[in-house]
Amino acid sequence: MIALKKITHQNLCECIYDIETTEEQKGFVDSNVESLAEAYASITNGGFATPYAVYNDDIMIGFVMYTFFDRADAVDISDPQTAPESYKSSPCYYIWRILIDRNQQGKGYGKQAIAKIIDEIKTMPYGKADRIYTSWAPDNIASKMLFESFGFVETGEVDGSLEEGDYEIVVRLDI
């Protein structure tokens, strides 16, 4: 059974060193080290970040993280200059990371982890919001299929720079 557990001193090294993507996916998701550093920077600067290790029974199999934007300048994951307006228009949640270990993919664990995150977000742990956002690289078909299976739809916005080719497609789920 899938469970989300807080990152602690006891599981930190396992999360950082043992949970990895496939070679093909390395361009789609940042490392867990970078994700945890971003969570720290967010939290220590008045933002919100909730990182979890994903477990199947007692075995760590992945990492997920979400955040909450409660004001226009609370864009933790983007350059405020290139962040989509929808992130800044009203309070919203954002699924920031999902990484299932390369040896555990294809077993439905990512879908179960996202379902748990969505259920937690619906309790409004940081404040009321009526939507959840996430984004994916244009050629990340696995993420596209995963999030579309929950009803996420493209907003027509991108996060990043189209001109430089460094962007992600922004999607939304109304809750």
PDB file of C-alpha atoms in Angstrom:
ATOM      1  CA  MET A   1       0.000   0.000   0.000  1.00  0.00           C
ATOM      2  CA  ILE A   2       1.286   3.469  -0.939  1.00  0.00           C
ATOM      3  CA  ALA A   3       1.975   5.950   1.867  1.00  0.00           C
ATOM      4  CA  LEU A   4       3.405   9.467   1.912  1.00  0.00           C
ATOM      5  CA  LYS A   5       5.884  10.087   4.712  1.00  0.00           C
ATOM      6  CA  LYS A   6       7.714  13.225   5.755  1.00  0.00           C
ATOM      7  CA  ILE A   7      11.369  13.581   4.910  1.00  0.00           C
ATOM      8  CA  THR A   8      13.321  13.082   8.149  1.00  0.00           C
ATOM      9  CA  HIS A   9      16.931  12.661   9.192  1.00  0.00           C
ATOM     10  CA  GLN A  10      16.326   8.925   9.064  1.00  0.00           C
ATOM     11  CA  ASN A  11      15.209   8.795   5.402  1.00  0.00           C
ATOM     12  CA  LEU A  12      16.937  11.858   3.921  1.00  0.00           C
ATOM     13  CA  CYS A  13      19.991  10.079   2.501  1.00  0.00           C
ATOM     14  CA  GLU A  14      17.874   7.340   0.975  1.00  0.00           C
ATOM     15  CA  CYS A  15      15.674   9.960  -0.689  1.00  0.00           C
ATOM     16  CA  ILE A  16      18.685  11.855  -2.033  1.00  0.00           C
ATOM     17  CA  TYR A  17      20.894   8.986  -3.152  1.00  0.00           C
ATOM     18  CA  ASP A  18      18.658   6.003  -3.868  1.00  0.00           C
ATOM     19  CA  ILE A  19      15.614   7.421  -5.685  1.00  0.00           C
ATOM     20  CA  GLU A  20      16.462   8.110  -9.326  1.00  0.00           C
ATOM     21  CA  THR A  21      14.774   8.580 -12.674  1.00  0.00           C
ATOM     22  CA  THR A  22      15.651   6.752 -15.846  1.00  0.00           C
ATOM     23  CA  GLU A  23      18.293   8.335 -18.068  1.00  0.00           C
ATOM     24  CA  GLU A  24      15.578   9.426 -20.521  1.00  0.00           C
ATOM     25  CA  GLN A  25      13.687  11.260 -17.750  1.00  0.00           C
ATOM     26  CA  LYS A  26      16.611  13.231 -16.296  1.00  0.00           C
ATOM     27  CA  GLY A  27      15.737  16.282 -18.375  1.00  0.00           C
ATOM     28  CA  PHE A  28      12.144  16.267 -17.128  1.00  0.00           C
ATOM     29  CA  VAL A  29      12.560  16.408 -13.357  1.00  0.00           C
ATOM     30  CA  ASP A  30      15.104  17.943 -11.018  1.00  0.00           C
ATOM     31  CA  SER A  31      16.993  15.796  -8.549  1.00  0.00           C
ATOM     32  CA  ASN A  32      15.609  15.234  -5.079  1.00  0.00           C
ATOM     33  CA  VAL A  33      18.556  17.249  -3.716  1.00  0.00           C
ATOM     34  CA  GLU A  34      17.468  20.252  -5.769  1.00  0.00           C
ATOM     35  CA  SER A  35      13.815  19.695  -4.857  1.00  0.00           C
ATOM     36  CA  LEU A  36      14.587  19.609  -1.138  1.00  0.00           C
ATOM     37  CA  ALA A  37      16.776  22.716  -1.474  1.00  0.00           C
ATOM     38  CA  GLU A  38      13.880  24.491  -3.218  1.00  0.00           C
ATOM     39  CA  ALA A  39      11.535  23.396  -0.439  1.00  0.00           C
ATOM     40  CA  TYR A  40      13.937  24.781   2.163  1.00  0.00           C
ATOM     41  CA  ALA A  41      14.286  28.086   0.279  1.00  0.00           C
ATOM     42  CA  SER A  42      10.520  28.358  -0.038  1.00  0.00           C
ATOM     43  CA  ILE A  43       9.801  27.621   3.607  1.00  0.00           C
ATOM     44  CA  THR A  44      12.520  29.918   4.961  1.00  0.00           C
ATOM     45  CA  ASN A  45      11.267  32.781   2.799  1.00  0.00           C
ATOM     46  CA  GLY A  46       7.627  32.658   3.858  1.00  0.00           C
ATOM     47  CA  GLY A  47       6.407  30.199   1.236  1.00  0.00           C
ATOM     48  CA  PHE A  48       4.927  26.754   1.475  1.00  0.00           C
ATOM     49  CA  ALA A  49       6.417  23.432   0.445  1.00  0.00           C
ATOM     50  CA  THR A  50       5.387  19.941   1.393  1.00  0.00           C
ATOM     51  CA  PRO A  51       7.886  17.265   0.336  1.00  0.00           C
ATOM     52  CA  TYR A  52       7.169  13.593   0.944  1.00  0.00           C
ATOM     53  CA  ALA A  53       8.910  10.307   0.407  1.00  0.00           C
ATOM     54  CA  VAL A  54       6.620   7.799  -1.301  1.00  0.00           C
ATOM     55  CA  TYR A  55       6.606   4.335   0.254  1.00  0.00           C
ATOM     56  CA  ASN A  56       5.207   1.021  -0.863  1.00  0.00           C
ATOM     57  CA  ASP A  57       4.837  -0.737   2.464  1.00  0.00           C
ATOM     58  CA  ASP A  58       8.257  -0.088   4.071  1.00  0.00           C
ATOM     59  CA  ILE A  59      10.210   0.508   0.856  1.00  0.00           C
ATOM     60  CA  MET A  60      10.857   4.055  -0.358  1.00  0.00           C
ATOM     61  CA  ILE A  61       9.929   4.172  -4.021  1.00  0.00           C
ATOM     62  CA  GLY A  62       9.650   7.865  -4.848  1.00  0.00           C
ATOM     63  CA  PHE A  63       9.333  11.520  -3.980  1.00  0.00           C
ATOM     64  CA  VAL A  64       6.501  14.064  -4.350  1.00  0.00           C
ATOM     65  CA  MET A  65       6.134  17.693  -3.353  1.00  0.00           C
ATOM     66  CA  TYR A  66       3.495  20.383  -3.582  1.00  0.00           C
ATOM     67  CA  THR A  67       3.230  24.054  -2.689  1.00  0.00           C
ATOM     68  CA  PHE A  68       0.631  26.796  -2.222  1.00  0.00           C
ATOM     69  CA  PHE A  69       0.540  30.279  -3.709  1.00  0.00           C
ATOM     70  CA  ASP A  70      -1.454  32.692  -1.586  1.00  0.00           C
ATOM     71  CA  ARG A  71      -0.360  36.000  -3.097  1.00  0.00           C
ATOM     72  CA  ALA A  72       0.929  37.352  -6.395  1.00  0.00           C
ATOM     73  CA  ASP A  73       4.583  37.446  -5.283  1.00  0.00           C
ATOM     74  CA  ALA A  74       4.558  33.888  -3.883  1.00  0.00           C
ATOM     75  CA  VAL A  75       5.791  32.232  -7.047  1.00  0.00           C
ATOM     76  CA  ASP A  76       8.363  29.857  -5.602  1.00  0.00           C
ATOM     77  CA  ILE A  77       8.898  27.667  -8.633  1.00  0.00           C
ATOM     78  CA  SER A  78       9.390  30.260 -11.333  1.00  0.00           C
ATOM     79  CA  ASP A  79      10.973  33.507 -12.177  1.00  0.00           C
ATOM     80  CA  PRO A  80       8.164  35.944 -11.288  1.00  0.00           C
ATOM     81  CA  GLN A  81       8.778  37.647 -14.643  1.00  0.00           C
ATOM     82  CA  THR A  82       7.976  34.491 -16.660  1.00  0.00           C
ATOM     83  CA  ALA A  83       5.506  32.807 -14.299  1.00  0.00           C
ATOM     84  CA  PRO A  84       2.035  32.275 -15.757  1.00  0.00           C
ATOM     85  CA  GLU A  85      -0.557  34.796 -14.666  1.00  0.00           C
ATOM     86  CA  SER A  86      -2.840  32.010 -13.461  1.00  0.00           C
ATOM     87  CA  TYR A  87      -0.402  31.202 -10.635  1.00  0.00           C
ATOM     88  CA  LYS A  88      -0.659  34.781  -9.469  1.00  0.00           C
ATOM     89  CA  SER A  89      -4.357  35.496  -9.981  1.00  0.00           C
ATOM     90  CA  SER A  90      -5.751  33.889  -6.818  1.00  0.00           C
ATOM     91  CA  PRO A  91      -4.724  31.287  -4.233  1.00  0.00           C
ATOM     92  CA  CYS A  92      -3.889  27.909  -5.728  1.00  0.00           C
ATOM     93  CA  TYR A  93      -1.953  24.723  -5.069  1.00  0.00           C
ATOM     94  CA  TYR A  94       0.788  23.415  -7.317  1.00  0.00           C
ATOM     95  CA  ILE A  95       2.083  19.849  -7.591  1.00  0.00           C
ATOM     96  CA  TRP A  96       5.751  20.709  -7.782  1.00  0.00           C
ATOM     97  CA  ARG A  97       7.430  17.307  -8.156  1.00  0.00           C
ATOM     98  CA  ILE A  98       6.714  13.657  -8.783  1.00  0.00           C
ATOM     99  CA  LEU A  99       9.537  11.169  -9.130  1.00  0.00           C
ATOM    100  CA  ILE A 100       9.066   7.424  -8.935  1.00  0.00           C
ATOM    101  CA  ASP A 101      12.301   5.442  -8.806  1.00  0.00           C
ATOM    102  CA  ARG A 102      13.331   3.973 -12.148  1.00  0.00           C
ATOM    103  CA  ASN A 103      13.062   0.435 -10.739  1.00  0.00           C
ATOM    104  CA  GLN A 104       9.497   1.021  -9.516  1.00  0.00           C
ATOM    105  CA  GLN A 105       7.922   2.669 -12.558  1.00  0.00           C
ATOM    106  CA  GLY A 106       5.079   1.147 -14.505  1.00  0.00           C
ATOM    107  CA  LYS A 107       3.388  -0.282 -11.410  1.00  0.00           C
ATOM    108  CA  GLY A 108       0.810   2.467 -10.840  1.00  0.00           C
ATOM    109  CA  TYR A 109       2.668   4.031  -7.903  1.00  0.00           C
ATOM    110  CA  GLY A 110       2.841   7.493  -9.479  1.00  0.00           C
ATOM    111  CA  LYS A 111      -0.907   7.535  -9.967  1.00  0.00           C
ATOM    112  CA  GLN A 112      -1.496   6.409  -6.379  1.00  0.00           C
ATOM    113  CA  ALA A 113       0.897   9.087  -5.054  1.00  0.00           C
ATOM    114  CA  ILE A 114      -0.795  11.854  -7.042  1.00  0.00           C
ATOM    115  CA  ALA A 115      -4.215  10.661  -5.827  1.00  0.00           C
ATOM    116  CA  LYS A 116      -2.981  10.969  -2.231  1.00  0.00           C
ATOM    117  CA  ILE A 117      -1.570  14.462  -2.875  1.00  0.00           C
ATOM    118  CA  ILE A 118      -4.834  15.618  -4.457  1.00  0.00           C
ATOM    119  CA  ASP A 119      -6.799  14.208  -1.511  1.00  0.00           C
ATOM    120  CA  GLU A 120      -4.513  16.074   0.915  1.00  0.00           C
ATOM    121  CA  ILE A 121      -4.775  19.316  -1.056  1.00  0.00           C
ATOM    122  CA  LYS A 122      -8.573  19.065  -0.952  1.00  0.00           C
ATOM    123  CA  THR A 123      -8.339  19.416   2.860  1.00  0.00           C
ATOM    124  CA  MET A 124      -6.894  22.912   2.171  1.00  0.00           C
ATOM    125  CA  PRO A 125      -3.902  22.535   4.516  1.00  0.00           C
ATOM    126  CA  TYR A 126      -2.476  26.005   3.731  1.00  0.00           C
ATOM    127  CA  GLY A 127      -5.611  27.879   2.776  1.00  0.00           C
ATOM    128  CA  LYS A 128      -8.618  27.822   0.497  1.00  0.00           C
ATOM    129  CA  ALA A 129      -8.134  27.470  -3.240  1.00  0.00           C
ATOM    130  CA  ASP A 130     -10.289  26.269  -6.083  1.00  0.00           C
ATOM    131  CA  ARG A 131      -7.632  24.776  -8.346  1.00  0.00           C
ATOM    132  CA  ILE A 132      -4.429  22.795  -8.534  1.00  0.00           C
ATOM    133  CA  TYR A 133      -1.778  23.452 -11.156  1.00  0.00           C
ATOM    134  CA  THR A 134       1.178  21.490 -12.407  1.00  0.00           C
ATOM    135  CA  SER A 135       3.262  21.522 -15.558  1.00  0.00           C
ATOM    136  CA  TRP A 136       5.256  19.209 -17.782  1.00  0.00           C
ATOM    137  CA  ALA A 137       7.868  19.443 -20.499  1.00  0.00           C
ATOM    138  CA  PRO A 138       6.258  19.295 -23.953  1.00  0.00           C
ATOM    139  CA  ASP A 139       7.796  15.893 -24.721  1.00  0.00           C
ATOM    140  CA  ASN A 140       7.102  14.306 -21.324  1.00  0.00           C
ATOM    141  CA  ILE A 141       4.279  12.051 -22.470  1.00  0.00           C
ATOM    142  CA  ALA A 142       4.230  10.005 -19.240  1.00  0.00           C
ATOM    143  CA  SER A 143       3.483  13.110 -17.111  1.00  0.00           C
ATOM    144  CA  LYS A 144       0.901  14.309 -19.598  1.00  0.00           C
ATOM    145  CA  MET A 145      -0.925  10.968 -19.478  1.00  0.00           C
ATOM    146  CA  LEU A 146      -0.672  10.743 -15.679  1.00  0.00           C
ATOM    147  CA  PHE A 147      -2.128  14.163 -14.962  1.00  0.00           C
ATOM    148  CA  GLU A 148      -4.741  14.031 -17.719  1.00  0.00           C
ATOM    149  CA  SER A 149      -6.017  10.809 -16.110  1.00  0.00           C
ATOM    150  CA  PHE A 150      -7.012  12.975 -13.094  1.00  0.00           C
ATOM    151  CA  GLY A 151      -8.732  15.573 -15.275  1.00  0.00           C
ATOM    152  CA  PHE A 152      -5.967  18.182 -15.523  1.00  0.00           C
ATOM    153  CA  VAL A 153      -6.428  20.353 -18.626  1.00  0.00           C
ATOM    154  CA  GLU A 154      -4.038  22.655 -20.453  1.00  0.00           C
ATOM    155  CA  THR A 155      -4.472  26.342 -19.646  1.00  0.00           C
ATOM    156  CA  GLY A 156      -2.866  27.688 -22.816  1.00  0.00           C
ATOM    157  CA  GLU A 157      -0.037  29.126 -20.726  1.00  0.00           C
ATOM    158  CA  VAL A 158       3.570  28.094 -20.415  1.00  0.00           C
ATOM    159  CA  ASP A 159       5.967  28.384 -17.507  1.00  0.00           C
ATOM    160  CA  GLY A 160       9.301  29.633 -18.824  1.00  0.00           C
ATOM    161  CA  SER A 161      10.423  31.048 -22.122  1.00  0.00           C
ATOM    162  CA  LEU A 162       9.038  29.913 -25.472  1.00  0.00           C
ATOM    163  CA  GLU A 163      11.683  31.983 -27.257  1.00  0.00           C
ATOM    164  CA  GLU A 164      14.512  30.139 -25.515  1.00  0.00           C
ATOM    165  CA  GLY A 165      12.742  26.776 -25.776  1.00  0.00           C
ATOM    166  CA  ASP A 166      12.955  26.339 -21.996  1.00  0.00           C
ATOM    167  CA  TYR A 167       9.357  26.011 -20.885  1.00  0.00           C
ATOM    168  CA  GLU A 168       6.694  23.692 -19.524  1.00  0.00           C
ATOM    169  CA  ILE A 169       3.024  23.375 -20.415  1.00  0.00           C
ATOM    170  CA  VAL A 170       0.785  24.586 -17.575  1.00  0.00           C
ATOM    171  CA  VAL A 171      -2.256  22.480 -16.640  1.00  0.00           C
ATOM    172  CA  ARG A 172      -5.056  22.923 -14.115  1.00  0.00           C
ATOM    173  CA  LEU A 173      -7.501  20.828 -12.141  1.00  0.00           C
ATOM    174  CA  ASP A 174     -10.522  22.583 -10.656  1.00  0.00           C
ATOM    175  CA  ILE A 175     -11.318  21.337  -7.144  1.00  0.00           C
TER     176      ILE A 175
END
